[in-house]
Every structure is written in C-alpha cells, then in structure tokens.
C-alpha cells in the first residue's frame, strides 16, 4: 500500500488536525497521519527549514567519521598497513578508543581512529583538526611503557637483530620505523641495547605521538554530527 512519488522535492510541511500536510514542487499536497523527516547529514535542502518550522532547533552539522591527516615522517611509505591490536587516544580531550589502526594513502584510519573522530567531531572541528594523536601499537600491553617485557625479549634472544625481529605481530615495515625512531641502529642486536634505548623503544611501541594537521576530505562524509538535538527527540518512539 505504499505510494512512491518521484521527482517531487518537498518544499513545505505543516500540521493539520490529527495529521500533516506536505507540499511538493508540483502537484497537489499530500496528507497523512505521520510525517517522517529524513533530512540527511547536510540538511537535505529544505529539510532543516521544515524541522525549524515545527519548532526544532538545529545544531550546525560537522563531519564526524573521518580519517586524520599527518605529515609524520615515520609513517611515510607505510600505506596499507593495518594493526588490529592498536588503540588510539587524543590526550587533550581525554578520549581513547581501541579496535585497530590503519595507515592509508588519505590518512590515519581504522576502527579506533574513526571512533575517536566521531566522538570528538565538534572539538576537532573547533581546532581545525590540529591535535596530538597517541597510538599504542600493542594495546594488550596497556599504556605503561613495557620496558620489562623488552628486557625479557633481550634476555631470550640476545643475538637477534632488533630491527629484523618484529614483536607482537607488528608489520615488519612499521617495526623498522619504530626502531629507527627510537634511535636504535639498524644492525643493533638485542644484547647491545642499553636501558635508555629500551625505554625509547618501549615509548615508540605504546605511545607513538603523531601531530595531526587536518582531516581527509571526502566528497560526501559518511556521518555528520549535528542536526536536531537528541534532547528534542523521544528515543523510544523517535517522535
């Protein structure tokens, strides 16, 4: 019993006694008991105007789920790397998310980063997406520096070359960059690492600090933060 009217952009809507009346660009008005307003993330043209007509306030929409951009030299040539065990946090906002981090041509993504970009959408927009992102590539170790665990590896495999001995199933290219960032020589063996180098490597492993300088721009964002405020909606019925 559903009737679909195509090429009938809605221009106006109003309440009637016991229902609603909707006008399109052409043809007679349509009447019904219930009006479902689906504006889309960018307001759907006249959608937000209709919402305001019924007394709703509108929060300006901003991009929510988005990739983060960086110029960090450590991440160059690492596009396509995915670390499911990684977590990410934005310390200045007190936000953290787990679920994995991906390095893509457009920027840093993955479930953890996308969740952060969603929860911090309005704060990041106010900052022009300039912030500090901290990545823990082995979140199962916790956020404290795992120097003790690295000493255990050192004791168990003293003759192995550190850069060629990726830990915690990290991609070899990423591990090499973390070792390099910790100022550990490419040919150094575990037995040759002193305490300062172990601490530096531990820091790179669970607290890689990356300066974010923007967001990846899509022609159409997946999700926007904004629209009709949730306090104006009854969640049990969506009225």
Short mmCIF file of C-alpha atoms in Angstrom, two decimals:
data_model
loop_
_atom_site.label_atom_id
_atom_site.label_comp_id
_atom_site.label_asym_id
_atom_site.label_seq_id
_atom_site.Cartn_x
_atom_site.Cartn_y
_atom_site.Cartn_z
CA UNK A 1 0.00 0.00 0.00
CA UNK A 2 2.98 2.32 -0.16
CA UNK A 3 2.80 5.02 -2.84
CA UNK A 4 6.10 6.48 -4.00
CA UNK A 5 6.19 9.87 -5.70
CA UNK A 6 9.37 10.56 -7.65
CA UNK A 7 10.71 13.95 -8.78
CA UNK A 8 8.63 15.55 -6.01
CA UNK A 9 11.03 17.59 -3.90
CA UNK A 10 9.29 18.66 -0.70
CA UNK A 11 9.06 22.43 -0.23
CA UNK A 12 6.81 22.83 2.79
CA UNK A 13 5.03 20.88 5.53
CA UNK A 14 2.55 21.83 8.22
CA UNK A 15 0.41 20.25 10.91
CA UNK A 16 -3.29 19.68 10.43
CA UNK A 17 -5.98 18.46 12.81
CA UNK A 18 -4.74 14.96 13.58
CA UNK A 19 -2.08 14.80 10.91
CA UNK A 20 0.20 16.57 8.47
CA UNK A 21 0.11 18.12 5.02
CA UNK A 22 3.15 18.14 2.71
CA UNK A 23 3.66 20.24 -0.42
CA UNK A 24 5.99 19.34 -3.28
CA UNK A 25 7.26 21.49 -6.14
CA UNK A 26 4.40 20.29 -8.29
CA UNK A 27 1.07 18.60 -7.86
CA UNK A 28 -1.46 18.69 -5.03
CA UNK A 29 -0.39 18.44 -1.36
CA UNK A 30 -0.10 15.06 0.33
CA UNK A 31 -1.74 14.31 3.67
CA UNK A 32 -1.02 11.68 6.29
CA UNK A 33 -1.23 10.78 9.96
CA UNK A 34 2.54 10.74 10.49
CA UNK A 35 5.39 12.77 8.98
CA UNK A 36 8.85 11.23 8.87
CA UNK A 37 11.51 13.89 8.38
CA UNK A 38 14.73 12.40 6.97
CA UNK A 39 16.95 15.35 6.14
CA UNK A 40 20.29 13.63 5.60
CA UNK A 41 23.58 14.78 7.06
CA UNK A 42 23.69 18.09 5.23
CA UNK A 43 20.10 19.05 5.88
CA UNK A 44 18.59 17.66 2.70
CA UNK A 45 17.96 21.07 1.16
CA UNK A 46 14.71 22.27 2.77
CA UNK A 47 14.76 19.55 5.45
CA UNK A 48 16.21 21.67 8.24
CA UNK A 49 13.89 24.56 7.36
CA UNK A 50 10.92 22.23 7.81
CA UNK A 51 12.32 21.00 11.13
CA UNK A 52 12.65 24.61 12.32
CA UNK A 53 9.08 25.27 11.20
CA UNK A 54 7.91 22.59 13.64
CA UNK A 55 9.85 24.22 16.47
CA UNK A 56 13.08 22.26 16.37
CA UNK A 57 16.46 23.89 16.85
CA UNK A 58 19.29 22.86 14.54
CA UNK A 59 22.89 22.21 15.52
CA UNK A 60 25.16 23.01 12.58
CA UNK A 61 26.39 19.68 11.15
CA UNK A 62 30.12 18.94 11.02
CA UNK A 63 31.93 15.87 9.60
CA UNK A 64 32.07 13.05 12.13
CA UNK A 65 33.63 9.77 10.98
CA UNK A 66 36.73 10.83 9.06
CA UNK A 67 40.39 9.99 8.51
CA UNK A 68 43.09 12.09 10.19
CA UNK A 69 45.99 13.54 8.23
CA UNK A 70 49.60 13.89 9.33
CA UNK A 71 52.99 14.73 7.88
CA UNK A 72 54.83 12.45 10.34
CA UNK A 73 57.95 11.10 8.61
CA UNK A 74 57.71 7.78 10.48
CA UNK A 75 54.55 6.88 8.60
CA UNK A 76 55.79 7.58 5.08
CA UNK A 77 55.67 4.63 2.70
CA UNK A 78 53.61 2.63 5.21
CA UNK A 79 50.31 2.96 3.35
CA UNK A 80 48.22 -0.20 3.51
CA UNK A 81 49.43 -1.29 6.94
CA UNK A 82 46.72 -2.45 9.34
CA UNK A 83 47.34 -3.15 13.06
CA UNK A 84 44.24 -4.77 14.63
CA UNK A 85 45.75 -4.72 18.14
CA UNK A 86 46.34 -0.95 18.18
CA UNK A 87 44.48 1.70 20.14
CA UNK A 88 44.45 5.47 19.79
CA UNK A 89 43.84 8.42 22.08
CA UNK A 90 43.62 12.20 21.97
CA UNK A 91 45.10 13.18 25.36
CA UNK A 92 43.97 16.82 25.33
CA UNK A 93 40.35 15.66 25.01
CA UNK A 94 40.68 12.68 27.35
CA UNK A 95 39.39 10.27 24.69
CA UNK A 96 40.65 6.78 23.87
CA UNK A 97 39.40 4.04 21.56
CA UNK A 98 40.51 0.51 20.68
CA UNK A 99 39.85 -1.68 17.68
CA UNK A 100 42.81 -1.19 15.37
CA UNK A 101 44.63 1.48 13.38
CA UNK A 102 45.15 1.57 9.61
CA UNK A 103 47.61 3.67 7.62
CA UNK A 104 46.02 4.71 4.33
CA UNK A 105 47.01 6.99 1.44
CA UNK A 106 44.44 9.55 2.61
CA UNK A 107 45.50 9.47 6.26
CA UNK A 108 45.26 7.51 9.51
CA UNK A 109 42.12 5.42 9.90
CA UNK A 110 40.93 2.13 11.29
CA UNK A 111 38.18 1.48 13.86
CA UNK A 112 39.98 3.19 16.76
CA UNK A 113 40.71 6.41 14.84
CA UNK A 114 37.26 6.54 13.23
CA UNK A 115 35.62 6.15 16.64
CA UNK A 116 37.76 8.97 18.04
CA UNK A 117 36.94 11.23 15.08
CA UNK A 118 33.25 10.59 15.72
CA UNK A 119 33.28 11.19 19.48
CA UNK A 120 35.50 14.27 19.14
CA UNK A 121 33.92 15.63 15.94
CA UNK A 122 32.87 19.01 17.29
CA UNK A 123 36.04 19.54 19.36
CA UNK A 124 38.24 18.62 16.40
CA UNK A 125 36.32 20.92 14.10
CA UNK A 126 36.83 23.80 16.55
CA UNK A 127 40.57 23.01 16.49
CA UNK A 128 40.71 22.76 12.68
CA UNK A 129 41.69 19.12 13.21
CA UNK A 130 45.03 20.11 14.73
CA UNK A 131 45.80 17.92 17.72
CA UNK A 132 48.14 15.31 19.16
CA UNK A 133 47.27 11.68 18.49
CA UNK A 134 48.87 8.94 20.58
CA UNK A 135 48.91 5.40 19.19
CA UNK A 136 49.55 2.24 21.16
CA UNK A 137 50.51 -0.40 18.60
CA UNK A 138 50.22 -3.20 21.18
CA UNK A 139 47.24 -2.22 23.31
CA UNK A 140 47.24 -5.55 25.14
CA UNK A 141 50.36 -4.31 26.97
CA UNK A 142 48.49 -1.36 28.48
CA UNK A 143 49.56 2.27 28.30
CA UNK A 144 52.57 2.00 30.60
CA UNK A 145 55.93 1.59 28.89
CA UNK A 146 56.65 -2.17 28.52
CA UNK A 147 60.37 -1.90 29.28
CA UNK A 148 60.25 -5.05 31.40
CA UNK A 149 58.77 -7.08 28.53
CA UNK A 150 61.51 -5.83 26.20
CA UNK A 151 64.17 -6.87 28.72
CA UNK A 152 62.65 -10.36 28.69
CA UNK A 153 62.93 -10.43 24.90
CA UNK A 154 66.51 -9.19 25.21
CA UNK A 155 67.36 -12.00 27.62
CA UNK A 156 65.68 -14.66 25.50
CA UNK A 157 67.07 -13.61 22.10
CA UNK A 158 70.25 -11.58 22.68
CA UNK A 159 71.79 -12.30 19.25
CA UNK A 160 68.79 -11.31 17.15
CA UNK A 161 68.94 -8.05 15.21
CA UNK A 162 66.31 -5.77 16.77
CA UNK A 163 65.11 -4.19 13.51
CA UNK A 164 64.62 -7.63 11.97
CA UNK A 165 62.78 -9.05 14.98
CA UNK A 166 59.23 -7.58 14.98
CA UNK A 167 57.35 -8.07 18.21
CA UNK A 168 53.63 -8.59 18.87
CA UNK A 169 52.85 -9.45 15.23
CA UNK A 170 53.56 -5.92 14.07
CA UNK A 171 54.15 -5.45 10.33
CA UNK A 172 57.92 -5.54 9.66
CA UNK A 173 57.96 -2.12 7.93
CA UNK A 174 56.22 -0.47 10.88
CA UNK A 175 58.52 -2.17 13.39
CA UNK A 176 61.58 -0.95 11.49
CA UNK A 177 60.27 2.63 11.63
CA UNK A 178 59.62 2.38 15.37
CA UNK A 179 63.14 1.01 15.94
CA UNK A 180 64.59 3.81 13.82
CA UNK A 181 62.53 6.44 15.71
CA UNK A 182 63.90 5.06 18.98
CA UNK A 183 67.41 5.79 17.61
CA UNK A 184 68.35 2.11 17.67
CA UNK A 185 70.94 1.36 14.90
CA UNK A 186 69.66 -0.81 12.07
CA UNK A 187 72.25 -3.53 12.78
CA UNK A 188 71.96 -3.44 16.60
CA UNK A 189 71.30 -6.71 18.41
CA UNK A 190 69.14 -7.05 21.48
CA UNK A 191 72.20 -7.71 23.61
CA UNK A 192 73.65 -4.31 22.67
CA UNK A 193 70.69 -2.23 23.82
CA UNK A 194 71.12 -0.20 26.98
CA UNK A 195 68.32 0.88 29.29
CA UNK A 196 67.77 4.28 27.58
CA UNK A 197 67.30 2.58 24.19
CA UNK A 198 64.92 0.01 25.65
CA UNK A 199 62.87 2.79 27.21
CA UNK A 200 62.84 4.75 23.95
CA UNK A 201 61.68 1.69 22.00
CA UNK A 202 59.02 0.97 24.62
CA UNK A 203 57.78 4.53 24.24
CA UNK A 204 57.53 4.25 20.47
CA UNK A 205 55.70 0.94 20.83
CA UNK A 206 52.90 2.04 23.15
CA UNK A 207 52.97 5.82 22.85
CA UNK A 208 53.77 6.92 19.30
CA UNK A 209 52.92 10.62 19.30
CA UNK A 210 51.70 11.97 15.99
CA UNK A 211 50.82 15.55 15.14
CA UNK A 212 47.52 15.66 13.27
CA UNK A 213 47.29 18.59 10.88
CA UNK A 214 43.89 18.07 9.26
CA UNK A 215 41.31 15.58 8.09
CA UNK A 216 40.88 13.71 4.85
CA UNK A 217 38.22 15.40 2.76
CA UNK A 218 35.60 13.18 1.16
CA UNK A 219 33.08 14.43 -1.38
CA UNK A 220 30.36 13.10 0.94
CA UNK A 221 31.06 12.41 4.61
CA UNK A 222 29.75 9.12 5.94
CA UNK A 223 28.32 10.62 9.12
CA UNK A 224 27.73 14.14 10.39
CA UNK A 225 27.46 15.39 13.96
CA UNK A 226 24.61 17.83 14.23
CA UNK A 227 21.03 18.32 13.15
CA UNK A 228 18.09 18.12 15.55
CA UNK A 229 19.43 17.82 19.14
CA UNK A 230 18.78 14.46 20.78
CA UNK A 231 17.06 16.09 23.76
CA UNK A 232 14.29 17.14 21.36
CA UNK A 233 13.66 13.51 20.33
CA UNK A 234 11.81 10.79 22.26
CA UNK A 235 14.18 7.81 21.82
CA UNK A 236 11.52 5.14 22.49
CA UNK A 237 9.38 6.30 19.54
CA UNK A 238 11.68 8.69 17.62
CA UNK A 239 8.93 11.33 17.89
#
